[in-house]
Amino acid sequence: MTQASPKVWLDRQHCRELLHQMIRIRRFEEKCAELYTQEKIRGFLHLYIGEEAVAVGVMQALLPEDAIVATYREHGHALVRGVPAGSIMAEMYGKQEGCSRGRGGSMHLFDAARRFYGGNAIVGGGMPVATGLALADAMMARKQVTACFFGEGAAAEGEFHESMNLAALWRLPVLFVCENNLYAMGTALELSESQTDISAKAAAYNMQAEAVDGMNVVEVEAAARRAVAAIRETGAPYFLECRTYRFRAHSMYDPQLYRDKAEVERWTGRGPIKRFTEWALEAGEIRQADIDEIEKLVAEEVAGAVAFAEAGTFEPVADLARDVGAERRP
Amino acid sequence: MTQASPKVWLDRQHCRELLHQMIRIRRFEEKCAELYTQEKIRGFLHLYIGEEAVAVGVMQALLPEDAIVATYREHGHALVRGVPAGSIMAEMYGKQEGCSRGRGGSMHLFDAARRFYGGNAIVGGGMPVATGLALADAMMARKQVTACFFGEGAAAEGEFHESMNLAALWRLPVLFVCENNLYAMGTALELSESQTDISAKAAAYNMQAEAVDGMNVVEVEAAARRAVAAIRETGAPYFLECRTYRFRAHSMYDPQLYRDKAEVERWTGRGPIKRFTEWALEAGEIRQADIDEIEKLVAEEVAGAVAFAEAGTFEPVADLARDVGAERRP
Amino acid sequence: MTVMSYRDAVRGAIREAMQSDPRVFLMGEDVGHYGGCYAVSKGLLEEFGPERIRDTPLSESGFTGAGIGAAMGGLRPIVEIMTCNFSLLALDQIMNNAATIRHMSGGQFNVPVVIRMATGGGRQLGAQHSHSLEGWYAHIPGIRVLAPGTVADAGGMLAPALDDPDPVLIFENALLYNDTADVDWPASVDIDHAAVRREGTDISLITYGGSLGKTLAAADQLAAEGISAEVLDLRVLRPLDEDAILATVARTRRCVIVDEGWQSGSISAEIMARIIEKGFWYLDAPLARVCSKEVPIPYAHHLEEAALPSITGIVEACRAVLGR
Amino acid sequence: MTVMSYRDAVRGAIREAMQSDPRVFLMGEDVGHYGGCYAVSKGLLEEFGPERIRDTPLSESGFTGAGIGAAMGGLRPIVEIMTCNFSLLALDQIMNNAATIRHMSGGQFNVPVVIRMATGGGRQLGAQHSHSLEGWYAHIPGIRVLAPGTVADAGGMLAPALDDPDPVLIFENALLYNDTADVDWPASVDIDHAAVRREGTDISLITYGGSLGKTLAAADQLAAEGISAEVLDLRVLRPLDEDAILATVARTRRCVIVDEGWQSGSISAEIMARIIEKGFWYLDAPLARVCSKEVPIPYAHHLEEAALPSITGIVEACRAVLGR
Ligand SMILES: Cc1ncc(C[n+]2csc(CCOP(=O)(O)OP(=O)(O)O)c2C)c(N)n1
Ligand SMILES: Cc1ncc(C[n+]2csc(CCOP(=O)(O)OP(=O)(O)O)c2C)c(N)n1
Ligand SMILES: [Mg+2]
Ligand SMILES: [Mg+2]
């Protein structure tokens, strides 16, 4: 449940909510992987498994009027933001009931009602757009925040640099969320950045910046709440680096030659769902029965999403050229 | 005289040399401005007047085998590097005796013999090229340095960011020289950078960085020598921000609405030639007779350059398509 | 009727748009304190303030993308890229975002941004500052490309471009800024149709933007030789007004296309293709075109002149097509 | 003769170039540790080490420009831009530096860089990952543009491209990487001429790259209908082999051009223009072309298929031109 508070209230209900959202992403994507091997889903499919705490934690701090710009690895963000699982699944099936009418696929989820501005498959390409959304908010004196997600690989791109500078220079309400999973495809961070502390880079734009453990959903949520509260108060941007790890391949084609199994196992050992569950059980904030119920709810939701996608229809080929431009111009 | 030493030896001869070079640039460009109003020179003409200490100081530290990449404001760099004044002037006349056969004009001076790689009129556009020249040196284990000049306005461009990161990441022997004259056309530094300390930006790439008074030729030379010595020793890049000021308009079209006369006067009052002359006279390193002789030599050189340009010839129109590609391919 | 320059017309159009719609703002390098690199926006900073006449850092991709985002966020940005030479740095934002988001999002989002830039050679600015890329941009689906060749179009195209729910690129040939004409003001033009600027019967000359003046001058010379040339100003390079192209060719049965882009792959090739596809049987002679030579545009005046389309070149091409 | 895939052919060509010339190196995103996003460079890191198989950060403009600089500094870089979709970020370096420096410097400097990139749609990658920009790049003077459509060309074009003193762009259609063929190895091809891939008498089909296979398949179908189609593979998109284009049209007097670029402003338009300018009197019928529909390429399979050139579409275009 979205709350406007700058503090995390870790009551039972909220713990359940955090866990529920993380498990939703996990199970949904496990299903996606399965459907990909069945060739129900095609194109590129980038899984977020292992990184769930980031989207779940950050999204807690956002209100419905805030905007989101994400990357091609955005199922998690869309799900937590409230884009219906069925419409996401249908999108990946290429059905017109999909959240982008089947035009976008996995990499291009859009949802105007949730101010979900995609789904951008050009690394760094969403950052100037997020900056512009925030510019509109600033110029129209709307107290909204634009959350912009991107990987640490994007930090080397010129568009990162230009966007960071513009947002800081013009004091625009952007929450930059760097999902630092240590690899850009097969390129390890130390092979792509002379300065591997990404939040230090951000600080060089005179932007408030902070790095958090992206495997800890509570820590992420707390930082995001601080950040969003600061943005709402000052109007200035904030940079949050979430240190995380991708458990799966970059996309479905990746043989993962660039990292060894032991490293992956080390990280999965401290996976966000595992850790949070252990802590919450220990702290008595949730019980096994809660988890079982969540898993049941999620299984139903995922099955429902698949059924929805399967039942969906294909847009008529005659409509191919629709929406290249407006149907009617003034 | 180019010396490989990391120290500045301020003997009489060297003082004379520094002054001579600065006055050469000044008088040459004053002539250019005159010729522009006479329409002998056309296109864009960007004068370096006020900034002479930077090119003169930095160039002292470079050896003939080093490379230079500059901008559209590069008459000074070309002159000090040894590109003959006549061939520069002829270039601006559009004559085939020009250093780029009249194809380039003021913004595109080139000279292969002096490893002078232009003359680039895209702000930031020379930076990746300089990085690549240094990459070639590094891969071929040549102990050469590439000096890359650019304005502070370039620091906002993505190409700046990408080049800085590549050079630092790969430890390439580039001397980045930021000529911070406080304005990019009419845009003041504080309107273009959230962090106005450009050398602090550079440090965020884990690159050694330093800011110096760009109106003091000795300080620039000393810093450049330190920097070049460090590069030759470590192979890693170095960033030198030279704080300076452009006394004239951005180009010949600029009505300078963006700054007031008083500001310009404050800066011209501490102009690099004026200050150095006063100091050197005081210190007894030069005498008025030296200055008079320098002025005489320079006047002759400039007159000779104009005469050379006037006497030059136009490339036949039939050669227009020459040098789009190699004449002969293997 | 009011006598004004092309520059004044653009400025007037910006002013009026800003006065009548608070969502409109102008951003780009040196649009504010400098007064615009071609003095187009001179005085506007004083009138509208630095929020709405927004100087940007040198960050073409960043601020063009920000314009796209701001448009999606409810504003009506006019993004000025100083010249099309620098727009290459913003191409990712233009092609991968502005042009695709409506389609890719299944029609949920649109990008009502206007991107203006100066274009063209002829001022001895050399190879990196003399591109004519408007015809090249016209390849991209999802954007509209305008090329005002007259003072009236310079003043009149901005308002409908801002009303357009989709991205519109406006290419202003820098050589035209000082042109003056007596125009109706406020200007009101459409941004869908080509316009016949001169009627004729022997041959059609199809052109736009910076080449319009040369083409009309060539038509004058041809008239003196007894050749009646019709001049069609495309005005809109994407989508092309195919009907108007076919109509003029149907009338004259002969056609020369004049265009400042490099010849291979220029928009003149596309116009030829359209005529061949749909107007082949109208033709009494091969088509011809007068474009820029395929070289980086050189600085030296005589070489630059030789590289760009010339009045003589147009006249000669017409004579050749007419077999005279 | 050796049976190998298009991918193996590119890899083999890179290996041989690196073995025989120490100045050659490969750089780009994920060429090393990942093994190349299309597995083209798999194994090369182990063989040549990280200096010469150089993984780059995500910085298309930066590393493409660095390739240009390294070429000017005496090396022979092969710059890999993962796909042409991302090459827009590097366009400033390509058009304003690589393509201009020789001319602009009066012939003093040249840029012997090879820039390879994957191109094309057909894999349900959506609007930002399905561009076919090779024909669009062919507009730029100062570069050579290659489009290997066969395994032999994929293997044979790299060496002459590296020998070329000027920038060469190679577009590898990603759908071809798994194609296999029995080829002469080491491959040796020229990078100046088009090639007739199938002889015929009734109509010429002109194509290249990823559309070659579809076009040959269409020619098979046409043969079954008693129509003899000649298939010309352009191979080199800049400079175009105009002689070969005119020769095939002179033989068949009819022509359809097949090209995966968006139709307006595609290279097919340029080919039509050349034929009209110099081969108009050969023609017995209007020219036609089969290109991509003018939409951002959609994800859904059936829509993507409808957007790209198809065998049926080619066959139908031929029938229409032949009036059957
Ligand atoms: C401009 C651009 N270059 C290259 C690619 C190909 N590519 C897709 S994802 C990716 C790695 C991005 O890594 P990162 O930003 O760290 O995000 P992650 O995938 O790790 O979440 C690359 C190289 C692209 N999509 N866009
Ligand atoms: C990419 C690009 N954008 C815009 C321009 C137009 N322009 C030329 S010089 C200049 C200002 C550059 O300022 P700075 O880098 O500080 O150098 P200075 O002129 O002060 O020496 C601008 C905006 C350009 N040449 N290239
Ligand atoms: Mg990553
Ligand atoms: Mg400056």
mmCIF file of C-alpha atoms in Angstrom, chain B residues 41-44 91-94 102-105 107-108 120-123 153-154 156-157 159 184-187 191-192 251 253-254 257-258 314-317 320-321 324, chain C residues 29-30 33-38 42 55-61 82 85-86 89 123-129 293-304 306-307:
data_model
loop_
_atom_site.group_PDB
_atom_site.id
_atom_site.type_symbol
_atom_site.label_atom_id
_atom_site.label_comp_id
_atom_site.label_asym_id
_atom_site.label_seq_id
_atom_site.Cartn_x
_atom_site.Cartn_y
_atom_site.Cartn_z
ATOM 1 C CA ILE B 41 38.034 35.753 -44.299
ATOM 2 C CA ARG B 42 34.523 34.306 -44.240
ATOM 3 C CA GLY B 43 32.475 31.734 -42.413
ATOM 4 C CA PHE B 44 32.801 31.582 -38.644
ATOM 5 C CA GLU B 91 43.460 28.518 -45.142
ATOM 6 C CA MET B 92 41.178 31.267 -43.964
ATOM 7 C CA TYR B 93 41.399 32.810 -47.406
ATOM 8 C CA GLY B 94 40.217 29.497 -48.816
ATOM 9 C CA GLY B 102 41.204 25.797 -48.175
ATOM 10 C CA ARG B 103 38.691 23.065 -47.457
ATOM 11 C CA GLY B 104 38.531 23.691 -43.729
ATOM 12 C CA GLY B 105 38.706 27.396 -42.983
ATOM 13 C CA MET B 107 37.481 26.094 -37.710
ATOM 14 C CA HIS B 108 39.343 23.236 -39.371
ATOM 15 C CA ASN B 120 36.832 20.362 -34.719
ATOM 16 C CA ALA B 121 33.646 22.425 -34.853
ATOM 17 C CA ILE B 122 31.367 20.037 -32.999
ATOM 18 C CA VAL B 123 31.542 20.920 -29.331
ATOM 19 C CA GLY B 153 30.754 24.340 -22.460
ATOM 20 C CA ALA B 154 31.791 20.929 -23.751
ATOM 21 C CA ALA B 156 27.894 19.194 -20.441
ATOM 22 C CA GLU B 157 28.022 17.033 -23.561
ATOM 23 C CA GLU B 159 30.845 12.934 -25.477
ATOM 24 C CA ALA B 184 29.684 28.934 -23.985
ATOM 25 C CA MET B 185 28.556 31.455 -26.570
ATOM 26 C CA GLY B 186 26.186 33.447 -24.359
ATOM 27 C CA THR B 187 25.585 30.799 -21.743
ATOM 28 C CA LEU B 191 23.560 28.240 -16.426
ATOM 29 C CA SER B 192 25.117 25.135 -17.894
ATOM 30 C CA SER B 251 32.410 34.773 -33.061
ATOM 31 C CA TYR B 253 28.356 37.727 -35.170
ATOM 32 C CA ASP B 254 27.913 38.058 -31.437
ATOM 33 C CA LEU B 257 24.158 40.841 -24.796
ATOM 34 C CA TYR B 258 24.947 38.310 -22.089
ATOM 35 C CA PHE B 314 42.307 28.640 -55.519
ATOM 36 C CA GLU B 315 42.020 24.925 -55.901
ATOM 37 C CA PRO B 316 40.458 24.119 -59.277
ATOM 38 C CA VAL B 317 36.756 23.426 -59.014
ATOM 39 C CA LEU B 320 36.012 19.340 -55.604
ATOM 40 C CA ALA B 321 35.461 15.618 -55.179
ATOM 41 C CA VAL B 324 36.315 12.313 -50.341
ATOM 42 C CA GLU C 29 21.266 26.482 -26.566
ATOM 43 C CA ASP C 30 21.545 30.244 -26.355
ATOM 44 C CA HIS C 33 20.711 35.423 -22.861
ATOM 45 C CA TYR C 34 22.443 35.301 -26.212
ATOM 46 C CA GLY C 35 19.214 36.078 -28.031
ATOM 47 C CA GLY C 36 19.340 33.031 -30.268
ATOM 48 C CA CYS C 37 22.280 32.159 -32.464
ATOM 49 C CA TYR C 38 20.369 33.580 -35.442
ATOM 50 C CA LYS C 42 15.984 38.055 -29.375
ATOM 51 C CA ASP C 55 18.839 28.331 -22.051
ATOM 52 C CA THR C 56 20.159 24.798 -22.020
ATOM 53 C CA PRO C 57 23.634 23.419 -21.536
ATOM 54 C CA LEU C 58 25.334 21.901 -24.576
ATOM 55 C CA SER C 59 23.469 18.599 -24.291
ATOM 56 C CA GLU C 60 21.525 17.954 -27.468
ATOM 57 C CA SER C 61 20.358 14.482 -26.535
ATOM 58 C CA MET C 82 20.921 25.243 -32.985
ATOM 59 C CA ASN C 85 24.521 19.467 -37.770
ATOM 60 C CA PHE C 86 24.247 19.024 -34.007
ATOM 61 C CA LEU C 89 23.646 13.967 -31.184
ATOM 62 C CA ARG C 123 27.789 30.425 -45.642
ATOM 63 C CA GLN C 124 31.286 28.982 -45.822
ATOM 64 C CA LEU C 125 30.938 27.141 -42.561
ATOM 65 C CA GLY C 126 32.657 23.984 -43.720
ATOM 66 C CA ALA C 127 31.963 20.294 -43.560
ATOM 67 C CA GLN C 128 30.637 20.060 -40.012
ATOM 68 C CA HIS C 129 28.277 23.032 -40.210
ATOM 69 C CA LYS C 293 27.550 17.104 -54.794
ATOM 70 C CA GLU C 294 28.514 14.104 -52.750
ATOM 71 C CA VAL C 295 31.271 15.718 -50.771
ATOM 72 C CA PRO C 296 31.605 17.128 -47.291
ATOM 73 C CA ILE C 297 30.808 20.784 -47.982
ATOM 74 C CA PRO C 298 34.100 22.692 -48.282
ATOM 75 C CA TYR C 299 34.906 26.084 -46.794
ATOM 76 C CA ALA C 300 36.340 27.862 -49.831
ATOM 77 C CA HIS C 301 33.659 29.940 -51.467
ATOM 78 C CA HIS C 302 34.171 28.735 -55.019
ATOM 79 C CA LEU C 303 34.223 25.098 -53.944
ATOM 80 C CA GLU C 304 31.163 25.462 -51.769
ATOM 81 C CA ALA C 306 30.264 24.254 -56.871
ATOM 82 C CA ALA C 307 29.015 21.766 -54.288
#
